[in-house]
C-alpha cells in the first residue's frame, strides 16, 4: 500500500484547507443552494464523509459516455465502521444498480451488475487506507477484485450483458433509483480518494501499478481531473 501522506485528521474548514472536501451530514449546515459544480485535480487530497446521511454524497461526471462491455474501478478508502455501506454506485435509467460496489457486515465486499449481486471477498477493514480495484468483462462474465494484496476471481457473472445509457455516478451512497433513492443505512462513513474508472478490464500489472505506485489514471473518470457535484459551497 503506497503511503499517500494524508493529514492525520480531516480538516473541516474548506476555506483554509484548499482542496480537502468535507461532506456535511445534512443540508442544515450550509445554504439551501449548496450544490457546487467543479473540475478538480485532487492529487493527494480526499473526500471525508463524517456521518450517516441520506443527502451526503459526491456526484462524479464521466469524461465520456460509453456503453460498457468491460469496466474497471480503482479507488482508496478508509473507515473504522463495520457496517453496510456503498463505496461506488453507477446507475442508468435502465438499472439503478448497473455497477455498484458495496461492503456488507462482517467485512464482505460485493459487486452488483444490473442488480445481480455476488459476495466476492471477505477482508477485515484496516484503520489505514485500503486500495480496491474491481473489473468485469461482459464477453466472459469474469469478475476480478483486488483489496490491497488479496485477489478474488469469478466467472460467468452477467455474461453477455452491457451497461448502456447516461450514467449517474455517486460515491458515498447507493442509488435505489436513477440519481435518488438514497438510504442513510447504506451511506459511507470515512474517507475516499483516488477514484478512477475505465471502459476496459485492467491487467494485473496495471492494478499493481495503482495499488503500489499510483501512476495510472482512468479514461472515463480521472482523479486528477474530476468533474464533480458537491452538496456544499466548497470549491477547488
PDB file of N, CA and C in Angstrom, residues 46-116:
ATOM      1  N   UNK A  46      -8.623  14.177  -0.416  1.00  0.00           N
ATOM      2  CA  UNK A  46      -9.652  13.148  -0.336  1.00  0.00           C
ATOM      3  C   UNK A  46     -10.972  13.754   0.110  1.00  0.00           C
ATOM      4  N   UNK A  47     -12.049  12.981  -0.052  1.00  0.00           N
ATOM      5  CA  UNK A  47     -13.364  13.353   0.445  1.00  0.00           C
ATOM      6  C   UNK A  47     -13.580  12.708   1.812  1.00  0.00           C
ATOM      7  N   UNK A  48     -14.154  13.464   2.739  1.00  0.00           N
ATOM      8  CA  UNK A  48     -14.482  12.943   4.059  1.00  0.00           C
ATOM      9  C   UNK A  48     -15.996  12.897   4.235  1.00  0.00           C
ATOM     10  N   UNK A  49     -16.502  11.738   4.643  1.00  0.00           N
ATOM     11  CA  UNK A  49     -17.918  11.533   4.937  1.00  0.00           C
ATOM     12  C   UNK A  49     -18.017  11.256   6.437  1.00  0.00           C
ATOM     13  N   UNK A  50     -18.404  12.234   7.256  1.00  0.00           N
ATOM     14  CA  UNK A  50     -18.268  12.106   8.710  1.00  0.00           C
ATOM     15  C   UNK A  50     -19.370  11.333   9.412  1.00  0.00           C
ATOM     16  N   UNK A  51     -20.548  11.192   8.769  1.00  0.00           N
ATOM     17  CA  UNK A  51     -21.666  10.589   9.494  1.00  0.00           C
ATOM     18  C   UNK A  51     -22.659  10.019   8.496  1.00  0.00           C
ATOM     19  N   UNK A  52     -23.574   9.180   8.973  1.00  0.00           N
ATOM     20  CA  UNK A  52     -24.619   8.641   8.111  1.00  0.00           C
ATOM     21  C   UNK A  52     -25.552   9.759   7.665  1.00  0.00           C
ATOM     22  N   UNK A  53     -25.992   9.678   6.421  1.00  0.00           N
ATOM     23  CA  UNK A  53     -26.852  10.724   5.875  1.00  0.00           C
ATOM     24  C   UNK A  53     -27.494  10.237   4.589  1.00  0.00           C
ATOM     25  N   UNK A  54     -28.681  10.755   4.282  1.00  0.00           N
ATOM     26  CA  UNK A  54     -29.328  10.469   3.005  1.00  0.00           C
ATOM     27  C   UNK A  54     -28.977  11.506   1.947  1.00  0.00           C
ATOM     28  N   UNK A  55     -28.294  12.577   2.337  1.00  0.00           N
ATOM     29  CA  UNK A  55     -28.026  13.673   1.398  1.00  0.00           C
ATOM     30  C   UNK A  55     -26.541  13.991   1.296  1.00  0.00           C
ATOM     31  N   UNK A  56     -25.702  13.119   1.788  1.00  0.00           N
ATOM     32  CA  UNK A  56     -24.270  13.378   1.808  1.00  0.00           C
ATOM     33  C   UNK A  56     -23.581  12.505   0.767  1.00  0.00           C
ATOM     34  N   UNK A  57     -23.285  13.095  -0.384  1.00  0.00           N
ATOM     35  CA  UNK A  57     -22.644  12.316  -1.443  1.00  0.00           C
ATOM     36  C   UNK A  57     -21.904  13.240  -2.390  1.00  0.00           C
ATOM     37  N   UNK A  58     -21.091  12.632  -3.250  1.00  0.00           N
ATOM     38  CA  UNK A  58     -20.402  13.340  -4.323  1.00  0.00           C
ATOM     39  C   UNK A  58     -20.808  12.695  -5.638  1.00  0.00           C
ATOM     40  N   UNK A  59     -21.269  13.507  -6.580  1.00  0.00           N
ATOM     41  CA  UNK A  59     -21.574  13.014  -7.922  1.00  0.00           C
ATOM     42  C   UNK A  59     -20.364  13.245  -8.817  1.00  0.00           C
ATOM     43  N   UNK A  60     -19.979  12.217  -9.561  1.00  0.00           N
ATOM     44  CA  UNK A  60     -18.853  12.293 -10.486  1.00  0.00           C
ATOM     45  C   UNK A  60     -19.373  12.263 -11.915  1.00  0.00           C
ATOM     46  N   UNK A  61     -18.860  13.161 -12.755  1.00  0.00           N
ATOM     47  CA  UNK A  61     -19.271  13.216 -14.152  1.00  0.00           C
ATOM     48  C   UNK A  61     -18.192  12.583 -15.026  1.00  0.00           C
ATOM     49  N   UNK A  62     -18.554  11.601 -15.860  1.00  0.00           N
ATOM     50  CA  UNK A  62     -17.549  10.936 -16.701  1.00  0.00           C
ATOM     51  C   UNK A  62     -17.015  11.858 -17.778  1.00  0.00           C
ATOM     52  N   UNK A  63     -15.775  11.582 -18.200  1.00  0.00           N
ATOM     53  CA  UNK A  63     -15.172  12.346 -19.293  1.00  0.00           C
ATOM     54  C   UNK A  63     -15.814  12.021 -20.630  1.00  0.00           C
ATOM     55  N   UNK A  64     -16.453  10.843 -20.713  1.00  0.00           N
ATOM     56  CA  UNK A  64     -17.135  10.450 -21.937  1.00  0.00           C
ATOM     57  C   UNK A  64     -18.233   9.466 -21.573  1.00  0.00           C
ATOM     58  N   UNK A  65     -19.273   9.406 -22.393  1.00  0.00           N
ATOM     59  CA  UNK A  65     -20.342   8.437 -22.208  1.00  0.00           C
ATOM     60  C   UNK A  65     -20.112   7.264 -23.146  1.00  0.00           C
ATOM     61  N   UNK A  66     -20.045   6.080 -22.588  1.00  0.00           N
ATOM     62  CA  UNK A  66     -19.752   4.888 -23.369  1.00  0.00           C
ATOM     63  C   UNK A  66     -20.720   3.783 -22.972  1.00  0.00           C
ATOM     64  N   UNK A  67     -20.851   2.789 -23.843  1.00  0.00           N
ATOM     65  CA  UNK A  67     -21.508   1.542 -23.488  1.00  0.00           C
ATOM     66  C   UNK A  67     -20.438   0.594 -22.969  1.00  0.00           C
ATOM     67  N   UNK A  68     -20.566   0.199 -21.726  1.00  0.00           N
ATOM     68  CA  UNK A  68     -19.534  -0.624 -21.096  1.00  0.00           C
ATOM     69  C   UNK A  68     -19.780  -2.098 -21.398  1.00  0.00           C
ATOM     70  N   UNK A  69     -18.902  -2.691 -22.172  1.00  0.00           N
ATOM     71  CA  UNK A  69     -18.850  -4.152 -22.253  1.00  0.00           C
ATOM     72  C   UNK A  69     -17.727  -4.676 -21.360  1.00  0.00           C
ATOM     73  N   UNK A  70     -16.864  -3.774 -20.940  1.00  0.00           N
ATOM     74  CA  UNK A  70     -15.855  -4.022 -19.914  1.00  0.00           C
ATOM     75  C   UNK A  70     -15.804  -2.781 -19.025  1.00  0.00           C
ATOM     76  N   UNK A  71     -15.486  -2.978 -17.756  1.00  0.00           N
ATOM     77  CA  UNK A  71     -15.404  -1.835 -16.849  1.00  0.00           C
ATOM     78  C   UNK A  71     -14.439  -2.164 -15.716  1.00  0.00           C
ATOM     79  N   UNK A  72     -13.659  -1.175 -15.314  1.00  0.00           N
ATOM     80  CA  UNK A  72     -12.747  -1.332 -14.175  1.00  0.00           C
ATOM     81  C   UNK A  72     -12.835  -0.098 -13.291  1.00  0.00           C
ATOM     82  N   UNK A  73     -12.802  -0.319 -11.997  1.00  0.00           N
ATOM     83  CA  UNK A  73     -12.821   0.744 -10.997  1.00  0.00           C
ATOM     84  C   UNK A  73     -11.666   0.532 -10.031  1.00  0.00           C
ATOM     85  N   UNK A  74     -10.923   1.603  -9.751  1.00  0.00           N
ATOM     86  CA  UNK A  74      -9.926   1.586  -8.680  1.00  0.00           C
ATOM     87  C   UNK A  74     -10.167   2.784  -7.769  1.00  0.00           C
ATOM     88  N   UNK A  75      -9.979   2.593  -6.480  1.00  0.00           N
ATOM     89  CA  UNK A  75     -10.172   3.667  -5.517  1.00  0.00           C
ATOM     90  C   UNK A  75      -9.501   3.288  -4.199  1.00  0.00           C
ATOM     91  N   UNK A  76      -9.387   4.265  -3.309  1.00  0.00           N
ATOM     92  CA  UNK A  76      -8.896   4.008  -1.958  1.00  0.00           C
ATOM     93  C   UNK A  76      -9.929   4.527  -0.955  1.00  0.00           C
ATOM     94  N   UNK A  77      -9.984   3.866   0.183  1.00  0.00           N
ATOM     95  CA  UNK A  77     -10.923   4.293   1.221  1.00  0.00           C
ATOM     96  C   UNK A  77     -10.359   3.949   2.591  1.00  0.00           C
ATOM     97  N   UNK A  78     -10.908   4.622   3.579  1.00  0.00           N
ATOM     98  CA  UNK A  78     -10.527   4.378   4.973  1.00  0.00           C
ATOM     99  C   UNK A  78     -11.769   4.498   5.834  1.00  0.00           C
ATOM    100  N   UNK A  79     -12.036   3.476   6.647  1.00  0.00           N
ATOM    101  CA  UNK A  79     -13.181   3.505   7.551  1.00  0.00           C
ATOM    102  C   UNK A  79     -12.894   2.602   8.736  1.00  0.00           C
ATOM    103  N   UNK A  80     -13.512   2.905   9.864  1.00  0.00           N
ATOM    104  CA  UNK A  80     -13.400   2.031  11.032  1.00  0.00           C
ATOM    105  C   UNK A  80     -14.761   1.441  11.375  1.00  0.00           C
ATOM    106  N   UNK A  81     -15.752   1.667  10.516  1.00  0.00           N
ATOM    107  CA  UNK A  81     -17.110   1.214  10.785  1.00  0.00           C
ATOM    108  C   UNK A  81     -17.356  -0.150  10.137  1.00  0.00           C
ATOM    109  N   UNK A  82     -17.731  -1.129  10.956  1.00  0.00           N
ATOM    110  CA  UNK A  82     -18.104  -2.447  10.454  1.00  0.00           C
ATOM    111  C   UNK A  82     -19.611  -2.452  10.228  1.00  0.00           C
ATOM    112  N   UNK A  83     -20.014  -1.975   9.055  1.00  0.00           N
ATOM    113  CA  UNK A  83     -21.435  -1.839   8.744  1.00  0.00           C
ATOM    114  C   UNK A  83     -21.611  -1.918   7.237  1.00  0.00           C
ATOM    115  N   UNK A  84     -22.849  -1.993   6.806  1.00  0.00           N
ATOM    116  CA  UNK A  84     -23.165  -1.972   5.382  1.00  0.00           C
ATOM    117  C   UNK A  84     -22.974  -0.556   4.850  1.00  0.00           C
ATOM    118  N   UNK A  85     -22.195  -0.411   3.775  1.00  0.00           N
ATOM    119  CA  UNK A  85     -22.046   0.898   3.153  1.00  0.00           C
ATOM    120  C   UNK A  85     -21.708   0.740   1.681  1.00  0.00           C
ATOM    121  N   UNK A  86     -22.035   1.778   0.925  1.00  0.00           N
ATOM    122  CA  UNK A  86     -21.741   1.813  -0.507  1.00  0.00           C
ATOM    123  C   UNK A  86     -20.500   2.656  -0.745  1.00  0.00           C
ATOM    124  N   UNK A  87     -19.593   2.135  -1.560  1.00  0.00           N
ATOM    125  CA  UNK A  87     -18.422   2.899  -1.971  1.00  0.00           C
ATOM    126  C   UNK A  87     -18.656   3.602  -3.296  1.00  0.00           C
ATOM    127  N   UNK A  88     -19.262   2.896  -4.256  1.00  0.00           N
ATOM    128  CA  UNK A  88     -19.386   3.414  -5.623  1.00  0.00           C
ATOM    129  C   UNK A  88     -20.699   2.924  -6.202  1.00  0.00           C
ATOM    130  N   UNK A  89     -21.449   3.834  -6.806  1.00  0.00           N
ATOM    131  CA  UNK A  89     -22.752   3.494  -7.378  1.00  0.00           C
ATOM    132  C   UNK A  89     -22.900   4.142  -8.746  1.00  0.00           C
ATOM    133  N   UNK A  90     -23.006   3.312  -9.781  1.00  0.00           N
ATOM    134  CA  UNK A  90     -23.257   3.777 -11.145  1.00  0.00           C
ATOM    135  C   UNK A  90     -24.642   3.296 -11.551  1.00  0.00           C
ATOM    136  N   UNK A  91     -25.548   4.237 -11.759  1.00  0.00           N
ATOM    137  CA  UNK A  91     -26.916   3.922 -12.165  1.00  0.00           C
ATOM    138  C   UNK A  91     -27.164   4.405 -13.582  1.00  0.00           C
ATOM    139  N   UNK A  92     -28.012   3.690 -14.300  1.00  0.00           N
ATOM    140  CA  UNK A  92     -28.561   4.160 -15.561  1.00  0.00           C
ATOM    141  C   UNK A  92     -30.080   4.134 -15.431  1.00  0.00           C
ATOM    142  N   UNK A  93     -30.769   4.710 -16.394  1.00  0.00           N
ATOM    143  CA  UNK A  93     -32.226   4.714 -16.327  1.00  0.00           C
ATOM    144  C   UNK A  93     -32.796   3.308 -16.477  1.00  0.00           C
ATOM    145  N   UNK A  94     -32.001   2.399 -17.040  1.00  0.00           N
ATOM    146  CA  UNK A  94     -32.433   1.007 -17.170  1.00  0.00           C
ATOM    147  C   UNK A  94     -32.263   0.230 -15.872  1.00  0.00           C
ATOM    148  N   UNK A  95     -31.272   0.604 -15.073  1.00  0.00           N
ATOM    149  CA  UNK A  95     -30.960  -0.160 -13.861  1.00  0.00           C
ATOM    150  C   UNK A  95     -30.284   0.742 -12.839  1.00  0.00           C
ATOM    151  N   UNK A  96     -30.868   0.818 -11.639  1.00  0.00           N
ATOM    152  CA  UNK A  96     -30.272   1.646 -10.582  1.00  0.00           C
ATOM    153  C   UNK A  96     -28.967   1.054 -10.073  1.00  0.00           C
ATOM    154  N   UNK A  97     -28.816  -0.256 -10.203  1.00  0.00           N
ATOM    155  CA  UNK A  97     -27.586  -0.918  -9.772  1.00  0.00           C
ATOM    156  C   UNK A  97     -26.847  -1.473 -10.976  1.00  0.00           C
ATOM    157  N   UNK A  98     -26.559  -0.605 -11.935  1.00  0.00           N
ATOM    158  CA  UNK A  98     -25.835  -1.046 -13.125  1.00  0.00           C
ATOM    159  C   UNK A  98     -24.436  -1.532 -12.775  1.00  0.00           C
ATOM    160  N   UNK A  99     -23.766  -0.818 -11.862  1.00  0.00           N
ATOM    161  CA  UNK A  99     -22.434  -1.227 -11.406  1.00  0.00           C
ATOM    162  C   UNK A  99     -22.234  -0.617 -10.025  1.00  0.00           C
ATOM    163  N   UNK A 100     -22.296  -1.442  -9.000  1.00  0.00           N
ATOM    164  CA  UNK A 100     -22.255  -0.960  -7.624  1.00  0.00           C
ATOM    165  C   UNK A 100     -21.274  -1.790  -6.810  1.00  0.00           C
ATOM    166  N   UNK A 101     -20.446  -1.113  -6.035  1.00  0.00           N
ATOM    167  CA  UNK A 101     -19.514  -1.784  -5.128  1.00  0.00           C
ATOM    168  C   UNK A 101     -19.889  -1.390  -3.701  1.00  0.00           C
ATOM    169  N   UNK A 102     -20.148  -2.393  -2.878  1.00  0.00           N
ATOM    170  CA  UNK A 102     -20.568  -2.166  -1.500  1.00  0.00           C
ATOM    171  C   UNK A 102     -19.777  -3.058  -0.550  1.00  0.00           C
ATOM    172  N   UNK A 103     -19.795  -2.694   0.714  1.00  0.00           N
ATOM    173  CA  UNK A 103     -19.301  -3.559   1.778  1.00  0.00           C
ATOM    174  C   UNK A 103     -20.483  -3.959   2.644  1.00  0.00           C
ATOM    175  N   UNK A 104     -20.555  -5.222   2.946  1.00  0.00           N
ATOM    176  CA  UNK A 104     -21.595  -5.740   3.826  1.00  0.00           C
ATOM    177  C   UNK A 104     -21.032  -5.877   5.237  1.00  0.00           C
ATOM    178  N   UNK A 105     -21.886  -6.231   6.172  1.00  0.00           N
ATOM    179  CA  UNK A 105     -21.410  -6.502   7.518  1.00  0.00           C
ATOM    180  C   UNK A 105     -20.469  -7.701   7.496  1.00  0.00           C
ATOM    181  N   UNK A 106     -19.651  -7.782   8.497  1.00  0.00           N
ATOM    182  CA  UNK A 106     -18.637  -8.828   8.622  1.00  0.00           C
ATOM    183  C   UNK A 106     -17.598  -8.723   7.514  1.00  0.00           C
ATOM    184  N   UNK A 107     -17.381  -7.502   7.025  1.00  0.00           N
ATOM    185  CA  UNK A 107     -16.259  -7.214   6.133  1.00  0.00           C
ATOM    186  C   UNK A 107     -16.351  -7.948   4.800  1.00  0.00           C
ATOM    187  N   UNK A 108     -17.538  -8.112   4.271  1.00  0.00           N
ATOM    188  CA  UNK A 108     -17.696  -8.756   2.971  1.00  0.00           C
ATOM    189  C   UNK A 108     -17.958  -7.704   1.902  1.00  0.00           C
ATOM    190  N   UNK A 109     -17.207  -7.763   0.809  1.00  0.00           N
ATOM    191  CA  UNK A 109     -17.375  -6.834  -0.301  1.00  0.00           C
ATOM    192  C   UNK A 109     -18.230  -7.478  -1.383  1.00  0.00           C
ATOM    193  N   UNK A 110     -19.088  -6.686  -2.004  1.00  0.00           N
ATOM    194  CA  UNK A 110     -19.970  -7.215  -3.038  1.00  0.00           C
ATOM    195  C   UNK A 110     -19.946  -6.328  -4.271  1.00  0.00           C
ATOM    196  N   UNK A 111     -20.172  -6.951  -5.413  1.00  0.00           N
ATOM    197  CA  UNK A 111     -20.309  -6.256  -6.693  1.00  0.00           C
ATOM    198  C   UNK A 111     -21.676  -6.561  -7.265  1.00  0.00           C
ATOM    199  N   UNK A 112     -22.361  -5.528  -7.753  1.00  0.00           N
ATOM    200  CA  UNK A 112     -23.637  -5.708  -8.442  1.00  0.00           C
ATOM    201  C   UNK A 112     -23.514  -5.202  -9.868  1.00  0.00           C
ATOM    202  N   UNK A 113     -23.984  -6.002 -10.824  1.00  0.00           N
ATOM    203  CA  UNK A 113     -24.111  -5.597 -12.219  1.00  0.00           C
ATOM    204  C   UNK A 113     -25.556  -5.849 -12.609  1.00  0.00           C
ATOM    205  N   UNK A 114     -26.294  -4.777 -12.893  1.00  0.00           N
ATOM    206  CA  UNK A 114     -27.721  -4.875 -13.207  1.00  0.00           C
ATOM    207  C   UNK A 114     -28.471  -5.652 -12.127  1.00  0.00           C
ATOM    208  N   UNK A 115     -28.266  -5.260 -10.877  1.00  0.00           N
ATOM    209  CA  UNK A 115     -28.924  -5.791  -9.675  1.00  0.00           C
ATOM    210  C   UNK A 115     -28.509  -7.219  -9.334  1.00  0.00           C
ATOM    211  N   UNK A 116     -27.730  -7.879 -10.190  1.00  0.00           N
ATOM    212  CA  UNK A 116     -27.237  -9.222  -9.879  1.00  0.00           C
ATOM    213  C   UNK A 116     -26.010  -9.070  -8.990  1.00  0.00           C
TER     214      UNK A 116
END
